[in-house]
Amino acid sequence: MVSAVRGRVAALAALAAAVTGVLAWRYAGEAAAGRTDSRITEVLDDQPDLAHGVARELATLGGPLPVAVALLLLAPLAAYLRGVRGLALVLAGPPTAMVTTSLVLKPLVGRTNGGELAFPSGHTTSVASIAVTCAVLVLGLAAVPRALKLLAVAGLAALVLGVGVSLVVRGMHYPTDTLGAVGVALAVVPAVAMVIDAFADVVGDPGPDPRALDPREHPTEVLPRARPT
């Protein structure tokens, strides 16, 4: 069960990395919107003014202060529900994704929008990486009904989509910048989770904090372990 779960997670991370890599290759060194960007932007521009107003406000969620507050709130919660491994995921996953975007991919790809490095979107990476971290932690809680897990993941996905749309509507990024950022989050956070699990397994970590909802779970595994029969 655990090997199968990790295999699926690894496949998802590899696919996300591949998508981001293709987009990076396609738009490297460019400053103009591509055909896909233009079509998506046209669709968004046709939406009602109210939708635009709401969307514009969501871009601020990817700023440094909201992101720092989110991580500070999420860290103790992850430690309580998922133990040391959950805390490690919060402290390592999103920051690694953000560094990968800002210090590695942006200068390497060199795509610009308004004179600023744009690919992948830093704001979207921040929100998406935190959302993916939350999804990993939530999906591993056996005590939570499957329907609620899926509802939580859908809500997190909607939030990331809203932030991406906001950035496009405000002209801060092209749509493919935000798609690349989601790819970074989906590639980096699960990879960090698997590294944490692997390291903890090697050093003989006994598992999650006994205060967790189910002591048989491993905090950073996406799905709970198989139950003994």
PDB file of C-alpha atoms in Angstrom:
ATOM      1  CA  MET A   1       0.000   0.000   0.000  1.00  0.00           C
ATOM      2  CA  VAL A   2       2.681   2.488   1.023  1.00  0.00           C
ATOM      3  CA  SER A   3       4.916   1.645  -1.950  1.00  0.00           C
ATOM      4  CA  ALA A   4       1.989   2.057  -4.337  1.00  0.00           C
ATOM      5  CA  VAL A   5       1.090   5.420  -2.827  1.00  0.00           C
ATOM      6  CA  ARG A   6       4.641   6.675  -3.048  1.00  0.00           C
ATOM      7  CA  GLY A   7       4.834   5.462  -6.633  1.00  0.00           C
ATOM      8  CA  ARG A   8       1.752   7.457  -7.597  1.00  0.00           C
ATOM      9  CA  VAL A   9       3.057  10.514  -5.790  1.00  0.00           C
ATOM     10  CA  ALA A  10       6.411  10.193  -7.559  1.00  0.00           C
ATOM     11  CA  ALA A  11       4.638   9.898 -10.918  1.00  0.00           C
ATOM     12  CA  LEU A  12       2.591  13.036 -10.191  1.00  0.00           C
ATOM     13  CA  ALA A  13       5.715  14.969  -9.198  1.00  0.00           C
ATOM     14  CA  ALA A  14       7.538  13.827 -12.335  1.00  0.00           C
ATOM     15  CA  LEU A  15       4.614  14.808 -14.568  1.00  0.00           C
ATOM     16  CA  ALA A  16       4.370  18.243 -12.943  1.00  0.00           C
ATOM     17  CA  ALA A  17       8.119  18.763 -13.351  1.00  0.00           C
ATOM     18  CA  ALA A  18       7.877  17.751 -17.007  1.00  0.00           C
ATOM     19  CA  VAL A  19       5.039  20.195 -17.693  1.00  0.00           C
ATOM     20  CA  THR A  20       6.959  23.010 -16.040  1.00  0.00           C
ATOM     21  CA  GLY A  21      10.066  22.069 -17.995  1.00  0.00           C
ATOM     22  CA  VAL A  22       8.227  22.157 -21.316  1.00  0.00           C
ATOM     23  CA  LEU A  23       6.714  25.546 -20.525  1.00  0.00           C
ATOM     24  CA  ALA A  24      10.102  26.872 -19.422  1.00  0.00           C
ATOM     25  CA  TRP A  25      11.669  25.722 -22.692  1.00  0.00           C
ATOM     26  CA  ARG A  26       8.808  27.168 -24.740  1.00  0.00           C
ATOM     27  CA  TYR A  27       8.846  30.639 -23.180  1.00  0.00           C
ATOM     28  CA  ALA A  28      12.511  31.031 -22.285  1.00  0.00           C
ATOM     29  CA  GLY A  29      13.780  34.538 -22.940  1.00  0.00           C
ATOM     30  CA  GLU A  30      10.432  35.831 -24.206  1.00  0.00           C
ATOM     31  CA  ALA A  31       8.606  38.971 -23.119  1.00  0.00           C
ATOM     32  CA  ALA A  32       5.326  38.678 -25.014  1.00  0.00           C
ATOM     33  CA  ALA A  33       2.241  36.589 -24.393  1.00  0.00           C
ATOM     34  CA  GLY A  34       2.000  33.335 -26.290  1.00  0.00           C
ATOM     35  CA  ARG A  35      -1.045  32.171 -28.238  1.00  0.00           C
ATOM     36  CA  THR A  36      -2.377  30.204 -25.268  1.00  0.00           C
ATOM     37  CA  ASP A  37      -1.827  33.157 -22.949  1.00  0.00           C
ATOM     38  CA  SER A  38      -3.722  35.491 -25.263  1.00  0.00           C
ATOM     39  CA  ARG A  39      -6.709  33.186 -25.591  1.00  0.00           C
ATOM     40  CA  ILE A  40      -7.029  32.623 -21.849  1.00  0.00           C
ATOM     41  CA  THR A  41      -6.636  36.332 -21.148  1.00  0.00           C
ATOM     42  CA  GLU A  42      -9.396  37.155 -23.638  1.00  0.00           C
ATOM     43  CA  VAL A  43     -11.760  34.757 -21.861  1.00  0.00           C
ATOM     44  CA  LEU A  44     -10.983  36.307 -18.492  1.00  0.00           C
ATOM     45  CA  ASP A  45     -11.470  39.825 -19.835  1.00  0.00           C
ATOM     46  CA  ASP A  46     -15.006  38.909 -20.889  1.00  0.00           C
ATOM     47  CA  GLN A  47     -16.040  38.052 -17.318  1.00  0.00           C
ATOM     48  CA  PRO A  48     -18.307  40.385 -15.288  1.00  0.00           C
ATOM     49  CA  ASP A  49     -16.826  43.292 -13.383  1.00  0.00           C
ATOM     50  CA  LEU A  50     -17.745  41.716 -10.024  1.00  0.00           C
ATOM     51  CA  ALA A  51     -15.687  38.634 -10.828  1.00  0.00           C
ATOM     52  CA  HIS A  52     -12.797  40.862 -11.787  1.00  0.00           C
ATOM     53  CA  GLY A  53     -13.082  42.773  -8.535  1.00  0.00           C
ATOM     54  CA  VAL A  54     -12.978  39.624  -6.442  1.00  0.00           C
ATOM     55  CA  ALA A  55     -10.169  38.138  -8.500  1.00  0.00           C
ATOM     56  CA  ARG A  56      -8.004  41.222  -8.196  1.00  0.00           C
ATOM     57  CA  GLU A  57      -7.980  40.987  -4.406  1.00  0.00           C
ATOM     58  CA  LEU A  58      -6.781  37.382  -4.324  1.00  0.00           C
ATOM     59  CA  ALA A  59      -3.363  38.253  -5.748  1.00  0.00           C
ATOM     60  CA  THR A  60      -2.329  39.722  -2.406  1.00  0.00           C
ATOM     61  CA  LEU A  61      -2.534  36.279  -0.773  1.00  0.00           C
ATOM     62  CA  GLY A  62       0.738  35.350  -2.454  1.00  0.00           C
ATOM     63  CA  GLY A  63       2.619  38.246  -0.866  1.00  0.00           C
ATOM     64  CA  PRO A  64       5.360  37.778   1.754  1.00  0.00           C
ATOM     65  CA  LEU A  65       3.268  38.715   4.796  1.00  0.00           C
ATOM     66  CA  PRO A  66       0.231  36.471   4.099  1.00  0.00           C
ATOM     67  CA  VAL A  67       2.535  33.593   3.193  1.00  0.00           C
ATOM     68  CA  ALA A  68       4.597  34.000   6.376  1.00  0.00           C
ATOM     69  CA  VAL A  69       1.448  34.122   8.503  1.00  0.00           C
ATOM     70  CA  ALA A  70       0.057  31.027   6.781  1.00  0.00           C
ATOM     71  CA  LEU A  71       3.237  29.055   7.438  1.00  0.00           C
ATOM     72  CA  LEU A  72       3.383  30.169  11.066  1.00  0.00           C
ATOM     73  CA  LEU A  73      -0.200  29.021  11.607  1.00  0.00           C
ATOM     74  CA  LEU A  74       0.173  25.798   9.668  1.00  0.00           C
ATOM     75  CA  ALA A  75       3.400  24.614  11.323  1.00  0.00           C
ATOM     76  CA  PRO A  76       2.043  23.941  14.846  1.00  0.00           C
ATOM     77  CA  LEU A  77      -1.166  22.472  13.426  1.00  0.00           C
ATOM     78  CA  ALA A  78       0.821  20.079  11.237  1.00  0.00           C
ATOM     79  CA  ALA A  79       2.982  19.102  14.208  1.00  0.00           C
ATOM     80  CA  TYR A  80      -0.086  18.357  16.309  1.00  0.00           C
ATOM     81  CA  LEU A  81      -1.936  16.326  13.691  1.00  0.00           C
ATOM     82  CA  ARG A  82       0.950  14.702  11.811  1.00  0.00           C
ATOM     83  CA  GLY A  83       3.931  14.754  14.163  1.00  0.00           C
ATOM     84  CA  VAL A  84       7.513  15.700  13.397  1.00  0.00           C
ATOM     85  CA  ARG A  85       7.225  14.642   9.785  1.00  0.00           C
ATOM     86  CA  GLY A  86       4.271  16.944   9.235  1.00  0.00           C
ATOM     87  CA  LEU A  87       6.146  19.843  10.793  1.00  0.00           C
ATOM     88  CA  ALA A  88       9.168  19.094   8.635  1.00  0.00           C
ATOM     89  CA  LEU A  89       7.007  19.129   5.519  1.00  0.00           C
ATOM     90  CA  VAL A  90       5.620  22.575   6.332  1.00  0.00           C
ATOM     91  CA  LEU A  91       9.056  23.982   7.119  1.00  0.00           C
ATOM     92  CA  ALA A  92      10.770  22.474   4.082  1.00  0.00           C
ATOM     93  CA  GLY A  93       8.164  21.977   1.337  1.00  0.00           C
ATOM     94  CA  PRO A  94       6.816  25.446   0.530  1.00  0.00           C
ATOM     95  CA  PRO A  95      10.132  27.266   1.158  1.00  0.00           C
ATOM     96  CA  THR A  96      11.931  24.876  -1.202  1.00  0.00           C
ATOM     97  CA  ALA A  97       9.320  25.477  -3.894  1.00  0.00           C
ATOM     98  CA  MET A  98       9.571  29.247  -3.446  1.00  0.00           C
ATOM     99  CA  VAL A  99      13.371  29.195  -3.644  1.00  0.00           C
ATOM    100  CA  THR A 100      13.215  26.971  -6.737  1.00  0.00           C
ATOM    101  CA  THR A 101      10.967  29.502  -8.443  1.00  0.00           C
ATOM    102  CA  SER A 102      12.633  32.749  -7.377  1.00  0.00           C
ATOM    103  CA  LEU A 103      16.324  31.855  -7.333  1.00  0.00           C
ATOM    104  CA  VAL A 104      16.553  29.056  -9.885  1.00  0.00           C
ATOM    105  CA  LEU A 105      13.842  29.027 -12.531  1.00  0.00           C
ATOM    106  CA  LYS A 106      13.097  32.738 -12.916  1.00  0.00           C
ATOM    107  CA  PRO A 107      16.677  33.781 -13.727  1.00  0.00           C
ATOM    108  CA  LEU A 108      17.295  30.572 -15.695  1.00  0.00           C
ATOM    109  CA  VAL A 109      14.211  30.889 -17.920  1.00  0.00           C
ATOM    110  CA  GLY A 110      14.399  34.662 -18.263  1.00  0.00           C
ATOM    111  CA  ARG A 111      10.826  35.253 -19.343  1.00  0.00           C
ATOM    112  CA  THR A 112       9.658  38.766 -18.531  1.00  0.00           C
ATOM    113  CA  ASN A 113       6.421  40.679 -18.149  1.00  0.00           C
ATOM    114  CA  GLY A 114       6.682  44.439 -17.850  1.00  0.00           C
ATOM    115  CA  GLY A 115      10.435  44.164 -17.425  1.00  0.00           C
ATOM    116  CA  GLU A 116      10.168  41.787 -14.457  1.00  0.00           C
ATOM    117  CA  LEU A 117      11.063  38.103 -14.428  1.00  0.00           C
ATOM    118  CA  ALA A 118       7.745  36.290 -14.673  1.00  0.00           C
ATOM    119  CA  PHE A 119       8.127  32.525 -15.126  1.00  0.00           C
ATOM    120  CA  PRO A 120       7.107  30.818 -12.932  1.00  0.00           C
ATOM    121  CA  SER A 121       4.878  33.122 -10.905  1.00  0.00           C
ATOM    122  CA  GLY A 122       6.280  33.618  -7.416  1.00  0.00           C
ATOM    123  CA  HIS A 123       2.935  34.524  -5.865  1.00  0.00           C
ATOM    124  CA  THR A 124       1.258  31.470  -7.360  1.00  0.00           C
ATOM    125  CA  THR A 125       4.118  29.224  -6.277  1.00  0.00           C
ATOM    126  CA  SER A 126       3.757  30.445  -2.692  1.00  0.00           C
ATOM    127  CA  VAL A 127       0.021  29.831  -2.491  1.00  0.00           C
ATOM    128  CA  ALA A 128       0.114  26.590  -4.483  1.00  0.00           C
ATOM    129  CA  SER A 129       2.946  25.085  -2.428  1.00  0.00           C
ATOM    130  CA  ILE A 130       1.113  25.811   0.822  1.00  0.00           C
ATOM    131  CA  ALA A 131      -2.091  24.403  -0.673  1.00  0.00           C
ATOM    132  CA  VAL A 132      -0.327  21.210  -1.804  1.00  0.00           C
ATOM    133  CA  THR A 133       1.215  20.851   1.651  1.00  0.00           C
ATOM    134  CA  CYS A 134      -2.220  21.163   3.243  1.00  0.00           C
ATOM    135  CA  ALA A 135      -3.600  18.603   0.793  1.00  0.00           C
ATOM    136  CA  VAL A 136      -0.849  16.108   1.640  1.00  0.00           C
ATOM    137  CA  LEU A 137      -1.519  16.500   5.349  1.00  0.00           C
ATOM    138  CA  VAL A 138      -5.304  16.309   5.020  1.00  0.00           C
ATOM    139  CA  LEU A 139      -5.371  13.326   2.665  1.00  0.00           C
ATOM    140  CA  GLY A 140      -3.368  11.285   5.157  1.00  0.00           C
ATOM    141  CA  LEU A 141      -5.874  11.676   7.998  1.00  0.00           C
ATOM    142  CA  ALA A 142      -7.715   8.372   8.214  1.00  0.00           C
ATOM    143  CA  ALA A 143     -10.203   9.750  10.745  1.00  0.00           C
ATOM    144  CA  VAL A 144     -11.512  12.289   8.216  1.00  0.00           C
ATOM    145  CA  PRO A 145     -14.207  11.016   5.810  1.00  0.00           C
ATOM    146  CA  ARG A 146     -13.156  10.727   2.186  1.00  0.00           C
ATOM    147  CA  ALA A 147     -15.829  13.185   1.069  1.00  0.00           C
ATOM    148  CA  LEU A 148     -14.498  15.871   3.395  1.00  0.00           C
ATOM    149  CA  LYS A 149     -10.957  15.247   2.197  1.00  0.00           C
ATOM    150  CA  LEU A 150     -11.993  15.698  -1.409  1.00  0.00           C
ATOM    151  CA  LEU A 151     -13.974  18.807  -0.506  1.00  0.00           C
ATOM    152  CA  ALA A 152     -10.930  20.278   1.246  1.00  0.00           C
ATOM    153  CA  VAL A 153      -8.685  19.525  -1.724  1.00  0.00           C
ATOM    154  CA  ALA A 154     -11.227  21.069  -4.097  1.00  0.00           C
ATOM    155  CA  GLY A 155     -11.340  24.202  -1.955  1.00  0.00           C
ATOM    156  CA  LEU A 156      -7.543  24.453  -1.951  1.00  0.00           C
ATOM    157  CA  ALA A 157      -7.470  24.017  -5.733  1.00  0.00           C
ATOM    158  CA  ALA A 158     -10.095  26.745  -6.133  1.00  0.00           C
ATOM    159  CA  LEU A 159      -8.000  29.093  -4.012  1.00  0.00           C
ATOM    160  CA  VAL A 160      -4.914  28.501  -6.142  1.00  0.00           C
ATOM    161  CA  LEU A 161      -6.951  29.006  -9.302  1.00  0.00           C
ATOM    162  CA  GLY A 162      -8.351  32.251  -7.913  1.00  0.00           C
ATOM    163  CA  VAL A 163      -4.892  33.597  -7.137  1.00  0.00           C
ATOM    164  CA  GLY A 164      -3.655  32.671 -10.600  1.00  0.00           C
ATOM    165  CA  VAL A 165      -6.624  34.346 -12.268  1.00  0.00           C
ATOM    166  CA  SER A 166      -6.100  37.424 -10.117  1.00  0.00           C
ATOM    167  CA  LEU A 167      -2.491  37.753 -11.217  1.00  0.00           C
ATOM    168  CA  VAL A 168      -3.474  37.437 -14.868  1.00  0.00           C
ATOM    169  CA  VAL A 169      -6.361  39.907 -14.555  1.00  0.00           C
ATOM    170  CA  ARG A 170      -4.041  42.436 -12.932  1.00  0.00           C
ATOM    171  CA  GLY A 171      -1.518  42.006 -15.735  1.00  0.00           C
ATOM    172  CA  MET A 172       1.212  40.810 -13.397  1.00  0.00           C
ATOM    173  CA  HIS A 173       1.634  37.420 -15.080  1.00  0.00           C
ATOM    174  CA  TYR A 174       0.718  35.465 -18.163  1.00  0.00           C
ATOM    175  CA  PRO A 175      -1.493  32.401 -17.620  1.00  0.00           C
ATOM    176  CA  THR A 176       1.361  30.039 -18.430  1.00  0.00           C
ATOM    177  CA  ASP A 177       3.444  31.670 -15.675  1.00  0.00           C
ATOM    178  CA  THR A 178       0.860  30.601 -13.135  1.00  0.00           C
ATOM    179  CA  LEU A 179       0.554  27.117 -14.649  1.00  0.00           C
ATOM    180  CA  GLY A 180       4.307  26.698 -14.380  1.00  0.00           C
ATOM    181  CA  ALA A 181       4.144  27.769 -10.749  1.00  0.00           C
ATOM    182  CA  VAL A 182       1.516  25.123  -9.974  1.00  0.00           C
ATOM    183  CA  GLY A 183       3.812  22.615 -11.641  1.00  0.00           C
ATOM    184  CA  VAL A 184       6.661  23.655  -9.361  1.00  0.00           C
ATOM    185  CA  ALA A 185       4.470  23.196  -6.288  1.00  0.00           C
ATOM    186  CA  LEU A 186       3.219  19.782  -7.410  1.00  0.00           C
ATOM    187  CA  ALA A 187       6.752  18.659  -8.217  1.00  0.00           C
ATOM    188  CA  VAL A 188       8.622  19.983  -5.196  1.00  0.00           C
ATOM    189  CA  VAL A 189       6.283  19.494  -2.220  1.00  0.00           C
ATOM    190  CA  PRO A 190       5.528  15.778  -2.841  1.00  0.00           C
ATOM    191  CA  ALA A 191       9.232  15.178  -3.511  1.00  0.00           C
ATOM    192  CA  VAL A 192      10.115  16.801  -0.195  1.00  0.00           C
ATOM    193  CA  ALA A 193       7.450  14.695   1.530  1.00  0.00           C
ATOM    194  CA  MET A 194       8.949  11.496   0.150  1.00  0.00           C
ATOM    195  CA  VAL A 195      12.463  12.550   1.183  1.00  0.00           C
ATOM    196  CA  ILE A 196      11.232  13.252   4.716  1.00  0.00           C
ATOM    197  CA  ASP A 197       9.547   9.858   4.924  1.00  0.00           C
ATOM    198  CA  ALA A 198      12.575   8.078   3.523  1.00  0.00           C
ATOM    199  CA  PHE A 199      14.947   9.812   5.930  1.00  0.00           C
ATOM    200  CA  ALA A 200      12.673   9.147   8.893  1.00  0.00           C
ATOM    201  CA  ASP A 201      12.422   5.478   7.904  1.00  0.00           C
ATOM    202  CA  VAL A 202      16.218   5.177   7.758  1.00  0.00           C
ATOM    203  CA  VAL A 203      16.818   6.727  11.169  1.00  0.00           C
ATOM    204  CA  GLY A 204      14.054   4.621  12.693  1.00  0.00           C
ATOM    205  CA  ASP A 205      11.525   7.311  13.440  1.00  0.00           C
ATOM    206  CA  PRO A 206       8.659   5.588  15.267  1.00  0.00           C
ATOM    207  CA  GLY A 207       6.020   7.551  13.365  1.00  0.00           C
ATOM    208  CA  PRO A 208       3.694  10.430  14.142  1.00  0.00           C
ATOM    209  CA  ASP A 209       3.098  12.147  17.409  1.00  0.00           C
ATOM    210  CA  PRO A 210       0.806  10.009  19.601  1.00  0.00           C
ATOM    211  CA  ARG A 211      -1.598  12.948  19.732  1.00  0.00           C
ATOM    212  CA  ALA A 212      -2.360  12.484  16.039  1.00  0.00           C
ATOM    213  CA  LEU A 213      -5.861  11.458  15.093  1.00  0.00           C
ATOM    214  CA  ASP A 214      -4.675   7.978  14.176  1.00  0.00           C
ATOM    215  CA  PRO A 215      -1.281   6.772  15.499  1.00  0.00           C
ATOM    216  CA  ARG A 216      -0.969   4.250  12.669  1.00  0.00           C
ATOM    217  CA  GLU A 217      -0.559   6.957  10.050  1.00  0.00           C
ATOM    218  CA  HIS A 218       2.643   8.365   8.633  1.00  0.00           C
ATOM    219  CA  PRO A 219       2.353  12.160   8.503  1.00  0.00           C
ATOM    220  CA  THR A 220       3.612  12.939   5.032  1.00  0.00           C
ATOM    221  CA  GLU A 221       2.107  10.007   3.190  1.00  0.00           C
ATOM    222  CA  VAL A 222      -0.779  11.081   1.018  1.00  0.00           C
ATOM    223  CA  LEU A 223      -2.927   8.084   1.960  1.00  0.00           C
ATOM    224  CA  PRO A 224      -3.063   6.180   5.264  1.00  0.00           C
ATOM    225  CA  ARG A 225      -1.306   2.861   5.687  1.00  0.00           C
ATOM    226  CA  ALA A 226      -3.188  -0.358   5.013  1.00  0.00           C
ATOM    227  CA  ARG A 227      -5.029  -1.541   8.081  1.00  0.00           C
ATOM    228  CA  PRO A 228      -4.017  -4.907   9.568  1.00  0.00           C
ATOM    229  CA  THR A 229      -6.518  -7.680   8.976  1.00  0.00           C
TER     230      THR A 229
END
